[in-house]
Amino acid sequence: MNTIEDFKAYVADVEATEGYTKPLAFGLGIRRSKGDKVLDVNFPGINWDTAFGTAALLQDVTGFKGSENGFVTVSKAQLQNAFDNFAAFHGEIEKHPNIILIQQLLENIASPSNTYQEIDVVAYFLFDKDQPVNDAVEGYFKLQCLSQLHVLPHGLSLEGVFGKLNNIAWTNQGPILPEDLSAERIKATFKGENIVVTHVDKFPYMVNYHVPNGVRIASGSQVRLGAHCAVGTTVMPAGYINFNAGTKGNAMIEGRVSAGVVVGHDSDLGGGVSIMGTLSGGNKNVISIGDKCLLGANSGTGISLGFGCTIAAGVYVTAAAKVWLYDANKQPVDINGNKVEERQNIVKGAELNGKDKLLFLLDSTNGHLTCRPNPKTIELNEALHVKN
Ligand SMILES: CC(C)(COP(=O)(O)OP(=O)(O)OC[C@H]1O[C@@H](n2cnc3c(N)ncnc32)[C@H](O)[C@@H]1OP(=O)(O)O)[C@@H](O)C(=O)NCCC(=O)NCCSC(=O)CCC(=O)O
């Protein structure tokens, strides 16, 4: 296969095979395991709805069959075979990230691994993004789809991910099962080395796998793998982004973006902000924050905010909270904006879910949680957000 035409004909042949299905996404991953326990899988470059020729080639050389989400292990000989089948592109390899990755895997796969873990290469294929997580390889693949910005939070099913990922001690010498830490530390000590544990969790830090373009993350420990940090996101040390949560664009994150929460463009979460997540604590309401919202320091919300809302510093808006509604002239109004008497303007927070241009304030003269049209929307300080 020395010409691009040959390669195209080969791909067409593979794709014409009975039962062949184009995957929605796929990638080559480096899997680290201890016995039958997966420690982690790094997918350096996931292909999402693209590179179908490479998908066909990988399925052909690895023998992967079917249309169910799944993976195969890839031997060095199969990687070599894949690389050789790309001969027509070797002269312009810099244009083809998948071929570069295969070359990098080939160059390194024979290196002796450390004695603790086994390292191999897998090819994962995703056909149905709404299927629950089948195994740890799939869990890592899906988390990296989010962190590589191929899908927004909720863009694929992460159901069951907790049960499939192992709890790991993440160390300066790589992932170690917590039960093996003591023995590994003794070995390291006699080699004159240290094992430093950064955390014990099912989720590693995103930055140790992937750093999206145009982000600043002041403390890597605050962003879990599976976070979606769009270009222009700044996460300050007190900020936090869970998996299956994140930003759509420029954002200042000094507060906590819980699992499932999405923050719109040009919004600002002040220090200590809390946004209710859906993993624990009983809240079932998936929360989103619209574009150009400001959540003041130590504020929080259990309802979604639309465009251009502000929650004053220190104010927590919950779905059940009784909120006193006012118009722009500070006159009491009902939910439809009709003038009413004081006390008839009290609505539940949930009724304001997702509405645009609201200002929530705790009136310090009477202690009422109030809401009125937001007189101004915020502008982020552009200098704080990198673009590439
Ligand atoms: C709610 C707003 C946005 C309101 O600000 P504004 O500038 O629009 O209004 P203002 O000019 O201050 O006030 C307009 C009028 O409303 C009155 N007013 C204001 N707040 C009131 C309250 N709680 N109760 C009663 N009246 C109030 C004022 O006295 C004034 O009245 P008169 O008209 O009679 O004079 C603000 O107070 C706020 O909370 N901003 C959040 C800022 C923030 O936290 N940014 C994140 C930084 S994060 C950070 O720095 C890190 C910190 C950390 O790490 O902890």
XYZ file of N, CA and C and ligand atoms in Angstrom, residues 238 252 254 268-273 294-299 310-315 330 359-366 368 370 372 374-376 378, ligand 1:
166
model
N -8.656 27.700 44.684
C -9.838 27.295 45.459
C -10.960 26.804 44.554
N -14.160 32.174 34.841
C -13.294 32.300 36.019
C -13.873 31.385 37.099
N -13.449 30.124 40.686
C -12.836 30.161 42.024
C -13.680 29.362 43.007
N -18.473 33.880 35.945
C -17.482 34.010 37.009
C -18.037 33.381 38.281
N -17.358 32.376 38.797
C -17.726 31.801 40.096
C -16.721 32.304 41.120
N -17.174 33.130 42.058
C -16.279 33.690 43.072
C -15.790 32.646 44.060
N -14.834 33.082 44.896
C -14.239 32.179 45.879
C -15.303 31.554 46.777
N -15.223 30.254 46.973
C -16.131 29.570 47.898
C -17.492 29.243 47.323
N -17.697 29.502 46.032
C -19.020 29.223 45.440
C -19.326 27.734 45.483
N -22.608 35.936 37.299
C -21.659 36.147 38.387
C -22.216 35.506 39.650
N -21.470 34.569 40.191
C -21.822 34.038 41.507
C -20.802 34.617 42.478
N -21.263 35.510 43.348
C -20.362 36.211 44.260
C -19.688 35.256 45.235
N -18.647 35.790 45.894
C -17.881 34.971 46.840
C -18.819 34.338 47.874
N -18.596 33.061 48.165
C -19.381 32.317 49.164
C -20.875 32.256 48.858
N -21.226 32.394 47.601
C -22.643 32.215 47.246
C -22.841 30.778 46.767
N -26.920 37.289 38.471
C -25.944 37.505 39.538
C -26.527 36.982 40.844
N -25.725 36.275 41.605
C -26.082 35.953 42.987
C -25.091 36.706 43.864
N -25.633 37.536 44.761
C -24.751 38.370 45.594
C -23.861 37.500 46.467
N -22.738 38.070 46.857
C -21.806 37.359 47.735
C -22.540 36.848 48.976
N -22.288 35.610 49.335
C -22.819 35.056 50.577
C -24.246 34.559 50.524
N -24.900 34.598 49.360
C -26.320 34.219 49.275
C -26.450 32.834 48.648
N -38.078 48.030 42.036
C -38.160 47.471 43.392
C -39.593 47.410 43.912
N -31.150 39.107 39.550
C -30.200 39.421 40.620
C -30.772 38.887 41.932
N -30.060 38.001 42.570
C -30.475 37.460 43.873
C -29.651 38.142 44.963
N -30.341 38.600 45.980
C -29.690 39.372 47.031
C -30.361 39.039 48.359
N -29.606 38.988 49.414
C -30.232 38.866 50.737
C -30.324 40.280 51.286
N -31.561 40.803 51.376
C -31.721 42.209 51.784
C -31.300 42.348 53.243
N -30.227 43.092 53.452
C -29.670 43.158 54.805
C -30.527 43.985 55.749
N -31.560 44.684 55.202
C -32.430 45.462 56.097
C -33.526 44.601 56.715
N -33.893 43.485 56.058
C -34.972 42.659 56.607
C -34.701 41.150 56.531
N -34.710 39.250 53.946
C -35.424 38.536 52.880
C -34.477 38.176 51.737
N -34.196 38.106 48.124
C -34.932 38.841 47.091
C -34.386 38.550 45.703
N -34.644 40.379 41.674
C -35.171 41.413 40.775
C -34.348 41.400 39.486
N -31.656 41.943 36.891
C -30.261 42.303 37.127
C -29.940 43.582 36.366
N -29.577 44.661 37.051
C -29.332 45.914 36.328
C -28.085 45.863 35.449
N -27.168 44.956 35.753
C -25.958 44.889 34.908
C -25.438 43.461 34.823
N -21.998 40.980 34.016
C -20.554 41.137 34.257
C -19.754 41.112 32.960
C -25.062 41.953 44.583
C -23.967 42.869 44.080
C -23.572 42.411 42.681
C -24.525 44.278 44.042
O -23.519 45.106 43.614
P -23.828 46.462 42.849
O -22.510 47.129 42.633
O -24.670 46.185 41.686
O -24.731 47.269 43.811
P -24.293 48.335 44.849
O -23.955 49.585 44.117
O -23.317 47.774 45.804
O -25.644 48.551 45.602
C -26.826 49.121 44.975
C -27.827 49.460 46.059
O -28.275 48.225 46.664
C -27.956 48.270 48.058
N -27.583 46.934 48.456
C -26.585 46.195 47.962
N -26.540 45.006 48.587
C -27.530 45.013 49.509
C -28.007 44.094 50.448
N -27.450 42.895 50.601
N -29.070 44.413 51.209
C -29.649 45.609 51.090
N -29.257 46.523 50.192
C -28.207 46.230 49.413
C -26.813 49.229 48.175
O -26.715 49.741 49.467
C -27.207 50.271 47.159
O -28.214 51.075 47.725
P -28.348 52.583 47.407
O -28.766 52.657 45.960
O -29.396 53.052 48.354
O -27.000 53.160 47.651
C -22.751 42.874 45.009
O -23.114 43.251 46.300
C -22.108 41.509 45.086
O -22.430 40.636 45.901
N -21.128 41.261 44.210
C -20.376 40.027 44.206
C -18.924 40.307 44.036
C -18.101 39.029 44.242
O -18.261 38.354 45.235
N -17.229 38.763 43.275
C -16.399 37.516 43.328
C -15.104 37.876 43.883
S -14.254 36.369 44.309
C -13.006 36.842 45.220
O -12.672 37.982 45.312
C -12.279 35.759 45.973
C -12.738 35.826 47.389
C -12.463 34.519 48.104
O -11.582 33.759 47.686
O -13.185 34.269 49.093
